[in-house]
Coordinates of C-alpha atoms and ligand atoms in Angstrom, one line a residue:
X1 CA -0.1 -0.5 -0.3
X2 CA 1.3 3.5 -0.7
X3 CA 2.0 6.2 2.1
X4 CA -1.0 8.8 3.2
X5 CA -0.7 12.1 3.1
X6 CA -1.3 12.1 6.9
X7 CA -1.9 15.1 8.9
X8 CA -2.5 14.2 12.3
X9 CA -1.7 16.5 14.9
X10 CA 0.4 14.2 16.5
X11 CA 1.5 11.1 16.2
X12 CA 2.8 12.6 13.6
X13 CA 4.0 11.8 9.6
X14 CA 8.0 11.3 10.3
X15 CA 9.9 12.3 7.1
X16 CA 10.0 9.4 4.8
X17 CA 14.2 9.3 4.3
X18 CA 14.6 8.8 8.4
X19 CA 12.1 5.7 8.5
X20 CA 13.8 4.7 5.3
X21 CA 17.0 3.8 7.5
X22 CA 15.7 2.6 10.3
X23 CA 14.5 0.4 8.9
X24 CA 17.4 -0.9 6.9
X25 CA 19.3 -0.4 10.7
X26 CA 16.3 -2.4 11.8
X27 CA 18.4 -5.6 11.9
X28 CA 22.5 -4.7 11.7
X29 CA 23.1 -1.2 13.5
X30 CA 25.9 -0.3 11.6
X31 CA 27.9 -3.4 11.9
X32 CA 26.8 -4.0 16.1
X33 CA 24.4 -7.7 14.9
X34 CA 21.7 -5.4 16.5
X35 CA 18.8 -2.6 17.0
X36 CA 19.4 -0.2 18.6
X37 CA 16.3 -1.0 20.7
X38 CA 18.0 -3.8 21.7
X39 CA 20.7 -2.6 23.1
X40 CA 22.9 -1.3 26.4
X41 CA 22.1 2.5 27.4
X42 CA 25.1 2.4 28.7
X43 CA 26.7 0.5 25.2
X44 CA 28.9 3.0 23.6
X45 CA 27.5 2.7 20.3
X46 CA 24.1 4.4 22.4
X47 CA 26.3 6.7 24.3
X48 CA 27.2 8.2 20.6
X49 CA 23.7 7.3 19.2
X50 CA 22.3 10.6 22.8
X51 CA 25.7 12.7 22.3
X52 CA 25.2 13.3 18.3
X53 CA 21.3 13.6 19.3
X54 CA 22.3 16.5 21.4
X55 CA 25.1 18.4 19.2
X56 CA 23.0 18.1 16.6
X57 CA 20.3 19.4 18.4
X58 CA 22.9 21.9 20.2
X59 CA 23.9 23.3 16.4
X60 CA 19.9 23.8 15.2
X61 CA 19.0 25.8 17.8
X62 CA 21.9 27.9 19.0
X63 CA 21.2 26.5 22.5
X64 CA 23.7 28.2 24.4
X65 CA 26.7 26.5 25.8
X66 CA 24.6 27.3 29.4
X67 CA 21.5 25.6 28.5
X68 CA 21.0 22.1 29.3
X69 CA 19.6 19.9 27.2
X70 CA 17.1 16.3 28.8
X71 CA 15.8 14.1 26.9
X72 CA 12.8 12.3 29.6
X73 CA 10.0 10.1 29.3
X74 CA 6.2 11.0 30.6
X75 CA 5.3 13.4 27.4
X76 CA 4.9 17.1 27.6
X77 CA 2.2 16.5 30.2
X78 CA 4.3 15.4 32.9
X79 CA 6.8 18.4 33.0
X80 CA 3.3 20.1 33.3
X81 CA 4.1 18.8 36.9
X82 CA 8.0 19.1 36.9
X83 CA 7.7 23.1 35.7
X84 CA 6.8 23.7 39.3
X85 CA 7.9 21.4 41.1
X86 CA 11.4 22.4 39.5
X87 CA 11.3 26.0 39.8
X88 CA 8.1 27.1 42.1
X89 CA 11.1 28.4 44.8
X90 CA 8.5 31.2 45.7
X91 CA 5.2 29.6 44.8
X92 CA 4.0 31.6 42.2
X93 CA 4.1 32.0 38.3
X94 CA 1.6 33.2 36.0
X95 CA 0.2 31.4 33.2
X96 CA -0.7 32.7 29.8
X97 CA -4.1 30.7 28.8
X98 CA -4.1 30.2 25.4
X99 CA -5.7 26.3 25.0
X100 CA -6.1 23.2 26.5
X101 CA -2.4 22.7 26.8
X102 CA -2.0 25.9 29.1
X103 CA -4.7 24.9 31.2
X104 CA -3.3 21.8 31.8
X105 CA -0.5 23.1 32.5
X106 CA -1.8 25.9 34.7
X107 CA -4.4 23.3 36.7
X108 CA -1.1 21.0 37.0
X109 CA 0.9 23.5 38.6
X110 CA -1.8 24.2 41.2
X111 CA -1.7 21.6 43.7
X112 CA 2.3 22.6 43.9
X113 CA 2.0 26.7 44.3
X114 CA -0.1 30.3 43.3
X115 CA -1.1 29.6 39.7
X116 CA -2.0 32.8 38.8
X117 CA -3.9 32.9 35.7
X118 CA -2.3 36.3 33.8
X119 CA -4.7 36.3 30.4
X120 CA -6.7 33.9 28.5
X121 CA -8.4 33.4 25.1
X122 CA -11.4 31.2 27.2
X123 CA -13.4 34.0 25.5
X124 CA -13.6 33.1 21.9
X125 CA -12.9 29.3 21.9
X126 CA -9.2 30.1 22.0
X127 CA -9.1 31.8 18.2
X128 CA -6.4 34.3 18.9
X129 CA -3.6 35.2 21.0
X130 CA -4.6 38.1 23.8
X131 CA -2.0 41.0 24.1
X132 CA 0.9 40.2 26.8
X133 CA 2.5 43.7 26.3
X134 CA 1.0 44.6 30.3
X135 CA 0.1 41.3 31.6
X136 CA -0.4 41.0 35.9
X137 CA 3.0 40.3 36.5
X138 CA 4.8 40.9 39.5
X139 CA 8.0 39.6 40.4
X140 CA 7.3 36.9 43.2
X141 CA 6.2 35.4 40.5
X142 CA 9.2 32.5 39.7
X143 CA 7.6 32.1 35.2
X144 CA 5.6 33.4 33.6
X145 CA 4.6 29.5 31.5
X146 CA 3.2 29.8 28.0
X147 CA 2.1 27.4 25.7
X148 CA 3.4 28.3 22.3
X149 CA 1.7 27.2 19.7
X150 CA -2.0 25.8 20.6
X151 CA -1.9 22.4 18.2
X152 CA -5.9 22.5 18.7
X153 CA -6.6 25.6 17.8
X154 CA -4.0 27.3 15.5
X155 CA -2.7 30.2 17.3
X156 CA 0.6 30.7 17.8
X157 CA 2.5 33.4 19.3
X158 CA 4.3 35.9 17.0
X159 CA 5.7 37.3 19.4
X160 CA 6.7 36.3 22.8
X161 CA 4.9 38.0 26.1
X162 CA 6.8 40.9 27.9
X163 CA 7.1 38.9 30.9
X164 CA 9.0 41.4 32.3
X165 CA 12.1 40.3 33.6
X166 CA 10.1 37.2 34.9
X167 CA 12.1 34.1 33.2
X168 CA 9.8 32.3 30.7
X169 CA 8.8 28.7 30.4
X170 CA 7.5 27.7 26.7
X171 CA 5.9 24.4 25.5
X172 CA 6.9 24.1 21.8
X173 CA 5.6 20.3 21.3
X174 CA 3.9 21.2 18.3
X175 CA 6.8 23.6 16.9
X176 CA 9.3 22.4 17.8
X177 CA 12.2 22.8 15.1
X178 CA 9.7 24.5 12.5
X179 CA 11.6 27.9 13.0
X180 CA 15.1 29.6 14.5
X181 CA 14.2 30.3 18.3
X182 CA 16.3 32.6 20.0
X183 CA 16.8 30.1 23.1
X184 CA 18.2 33.4 25.0
X185 CA 15.1 34.8 25.6
X186 CA 13.7 31.5 27.5
X187 CA 14.9 30.1 30.7
X188 CA 12.7 26.8 29.2
X189 CA 12.1 25.6 26.2
X190 CA 10.0 22.1 26.6
X191 CA 7.6 19.4 24.2
X192 CA 6.9 16.1 23.4
X193 CA 8.8 15.1 20.3
X194 CA 6.1 13.1 18.9
X195 CA 4.2 16.7 17.1
X196 CA 7.1 17.4 14.9
X197 CA 10.5 15.9 16.3
X198 CA 9.8 11.7 16.0
X199 CA 8.4 9.2 17.8
X200 CA 6.1 9.5 21.2
X201 CA 7.8 8.5 24.3
X202 CA 10.2 11.6 24.4
X203 CA 10.2 14.9 25.5
X204 CA 12.9 17.6 25.4
X205 CA 13.7 20.0 27.7
X206 CA 16.2 22.6 27.2
X207 CA 16.6 25.1 30.7
X208 CA 19.6 27.5 31.6
X209 CA 21.3 26.3 33.9
X210 CA 21.6 28.7 36.7
X211 CA 17.2 28.0 36.9
X212 CA 18.0 23.9 37.3
X213 CA 18.2 23.8 40.6
X214 CA 20.4 21.8 43.8
X215 CA 17.3 20.7 45.6
X216 CA 13.3 20.9 43.4
X217 CA 11.7 24.1 45.1
X218 CA 9.3 21.1 45.6
X219 CA 9.8 18.8 48.6
X220 CA 9.7 15.1 48.0
X221 CA 9.6 16.3 44.0
X222 CA 9.7 12.3 42.5
X223 CA 13.3 11.3 41.4
X224 CA 12.6 11.3 38.1
X225 CA 11.1 14.4 38.0
X226 CA 14.1 16.2 39.6
X227 CA 15.3 17.8 36.8
X228 CA 19.1 18.7 38.0
X229 CA 19.7 14.4 38.5
X230 CA 18.2 13.8 34.7
X231 CA 20.7 16.6 34.3
X232 CA 23.1 15.5 35.8
X233 CA 23.6 11.8 34.5
X234 CA 23.0 13.4 30.9
X235 CA 19.2 12.0 30.9
X236 CA 21.3 8.4 31.6
X237 CA 20.1 7.9 34.9
X238 CA 17.8 5.0 34.0
X239 CA 17.3 3.7 30.8
X240 CA 16.6 6.9 28.5
X241 CA 13.5 5.9 25.1
X242 CA 16.4 4.7 23.5
X243 CA 15.4 4.5 20.6
X244 CA 13.1 7.5 20.3
X245 CA 15.9 9.4 21.4
X246 CA 17.5 7.2 18.0
X247 CA 15.0 8.4 15.7
X248 CA 14.6 12.1 17.2
X249 CA 18.8 12.2 16.3
X250 CA 17.9 10.8 12.3
X251 CA 15.4 14.0 12.4
X252 CA 18.1 16.3 13.7
X253 CA 20.2 14.9 10.9
X254 CA 17.3 15.2 8.2
X255 CA 17.3 19.0 9.3
X256 CA 20.4 19.7 8.5
X257 CA 20.1 18.3 5.6
X258 CA 17.5 19.8 4.5
X259 CA 19.2 23.3 5.0
X260 CA 18.5 24.1 9.3
X261 CA 15.6 25.6 10.5
X262 CA 15.7 28.9 8.1
X263 CA 15.4 26.7 5.1
X264 CA 12.1 24.8 7.5
X265 CA 10.1 27.9 8.0
X266 CA 10.6 29.0 4.6
X267 CA 9.0 25.7 3.7
X268 CA 6.9 26.2 5.9
X269 CA 5.9 29.7 5.3
X270 CA 5.2 28.2 1.8
X271 CA 3.1 25.3 3.0
X272 CA 0.9 27.7 5.2
X273 CA 0.4 30.2 3.1
X274 CA -0.6 27.4 0.0
X275 CA -4.1 26.3 2.4
X276 CA -4.6 30.0 3.6
X277 CA -5.2 31.7 0.7
X278 CA -7.3 29.4 0.0
X279 CA -9.5 29.3 3.1
X280 CA -9.5 33.3 2.7
X281 CA -11.1 32.8 -0.9
X282 CA -12.7 30.0 -0.5
X283 CA -16.7 30.5 0.0
X284 CA -17.9 27.3 1.5
X285 CA -14.1 26.5 4.3
X286 CA -13.1 28.7 6.6
X287 CA -10.5 28.9 8.5
X288 CA -11.4 29.0 12.6
X289 CA -8.6 31.2 13.3
X290 CA -8.2 35.8 13.7
X291 CA -5.2 35.7 10.7
X292 CA -2.8 38.1 13.2
X293 CA -2.1 35.2 15.3
X294 CA -2.3 32.0 12.6
X295 CA 0.1 28.9 13.1
X296 CA 2.6 27.3 10.5
X297 CA 1.3 24.0 11.8
X298 CA -2.2 23.5 12.6
X299 CA -5.0 25.0 10.5
X300 CA -8.6 24.2 11.6
X301 CA -11.0 24.7 9.5
X302 CA -15.0 24.5 9.1
X303 CA -17.9 24.3 6.4
X304 CA -20.6 25.6 9.5
X305 CA -21.8 22.6 8.4
X306 CA -21.4 19.6 11.2
X307 CA -23.0 16.9 8.1
X308 CA -20.7 18.6 5.8
X309 CA -17.3 18.5 7.7
X310 CA -18.1 14.6 7.8
X311 CA -18.7 14.3 4.1
X312 CA -15.3 16.3 3.1
X313 CA -13.9 14.4 6.2
X314 CA -14.7 11.1 5.4
X315 CA -14.3 11.9 1.3
X316 CA -11.1 13.2 1.9
X317 CA -10.0 10.0 4.1
X318 CA -11.0 7.7 1.1
X319 CA -8.8 9.9 -1.5
X320 CA -5.7 8.9 0.7
X321 CA -5.6 12.7 2.9
X322 CA -5.5 11.2 6.6
X323 CA -6.8 12.0 9.8
X324 CA -8.3 15.6 8.9
X325 CA -11.2 15.8 11.2
X326 CA -11.1 19.1 13.8
X327 CA -9.9 18.0 17.5
X328 CA -13.7 17.4 19.1
X329 CA -13.2 21.2 21.5
X330 CA -13.1 22.2 17.7
X331 CA -15.2 20.7 15.8
X332 CA -14.8 20.6 12.3
X333 CA -11.4 19.8 10.3
X334 CA -7.3 20.5 10.8
X335 CA -4.7 19.9 9.0
X336 CA -1.6 19.5 10.7
X337 CA 1.4 20.4 8.5
X338 CA 4.5 19.9 10.2
X339 CA 8.0 19.9 9.0
X340 CA 7.8 16.6 7.4
X341 CA 4.7 17.5 5.4
X342 CA 5.8 17.3 1.7
X343 CA 3.9 21.0 0.3
X344 CA 2.7 18.4 -2.8
X345 CA 0.4 16.7 0.7
X346 CA -0.8 20.6 0.6
X347 CA -1.5 21.8 -2.5
X348 CA -3.7 18.1 -3.6
X349 CA -5.2 18.4 -0.2
X350 CA -5.7 22.0 -1.7
X351 CA -7.2 20.6 -4.9
X352 CA -9.1 17.8 -3.5
X353 CA -10.9 20.7 -1.5
X354 CA -12.0 23.1 -4.5
X355 CA -13.7 19.8 -5.8
X356 CA -15.6 19.6 -2.7
X357 CA -15.7 23.4 -2.6
X358 CA -17.4 22.6 -6.2
X359 CA -19.5 19.8 -5.8
X360 CA -20.9 20.7 -3.1
X361 CA -22.5 24.2 -3.8
Ligands
LIG401 C1 0.4 17.2 22.2 C2 1.0 18.6 23.2 C3 0.8 17.9 24.3 C4 0.7 16.4 25.9 O1 1.7 16.3 24.9 P1 1.8 14.6 26.1 O2 3.1 14.1 25.3 O3 0.8 13.1 24.9 O4 2.1 14.9 27.2 C5 1.0 19.4 25.2 N1 1.4 20.1 25.1 C6 1.0 20.4 23.5 C7 1.1 22.1 23.0 C8 1.0 19.4 22.8 O5 0.4 20.0 21.1

């Protein structure tokens, strides 16, 4: 069977080249007679895999030396707890609520200290990013938290909030490595990799060294959530998600070969423009997000008629466009067009949408 165009929000499409390479190495990784899945995480082979992965990520993002990179487990959701547990020294943090993932992080943080809602776009189903130029941020806050790209609602911060000198913590799960990033502007950047980087099971945490406390802010923080222990052990405190890290490493090399994050940004802008331009002129389909906050990665759209939405999703699936059904809280459709989605996938989707529109006038 031919591969489909997979518009899933996550786990999501990976570069075909990476999958093929992994398949070739499945039984015998570079002459060692075993799969990466089968080798010790303390072996020389794996040591090289994880070190190269970290270095390639550092090169791609320009991560300064005073930031630690951790490859952890438990997904982004585990970090919703780990962040306050490590960072809430003064016991207070500000959260900007731009969707479900930000809200979940906020609710988790409340278990460990005072989490303050600084702003929210819940009033309009999270279809925009609130004005973040003058938020009620106070210097007794340990950090300000954002979800940079809102996977479900299709919004993104094109500009970072004014945090008034307080450290910024950002969940970048669904925009990881989609464009260049100035790491210095953040205290912590983290994300689950299954949206744009690799297979589910790995979460990458990039944290400035001086923010990683010798002792977590919250007493009795579990060892596995203790950043200091994880960072000091170079992500090898226990058995890490070895195979997932190996695939992430291959994706990093693929990104380098593609020209790095500047080139990815140009390609992602081109792909997104094809879809948004179509939506803006369509009489049937319309985007759900205000134009100035549109994500390059996740594009929700609706017809305004639930039956017609369902018909579109079914016909699209039959034509080889998979996972276009929108999140249950938004309805309609959502096309996730991550790094690995080829431009032909978007072009063909738009051609299919135009045809559907003609047939359903
Ligand atoms: C998917 C997603 C999460 C949750 O990730 P898990 O790894 O499943 O915990 C969190 N934040 C964002 C922005 C996401 O897209």
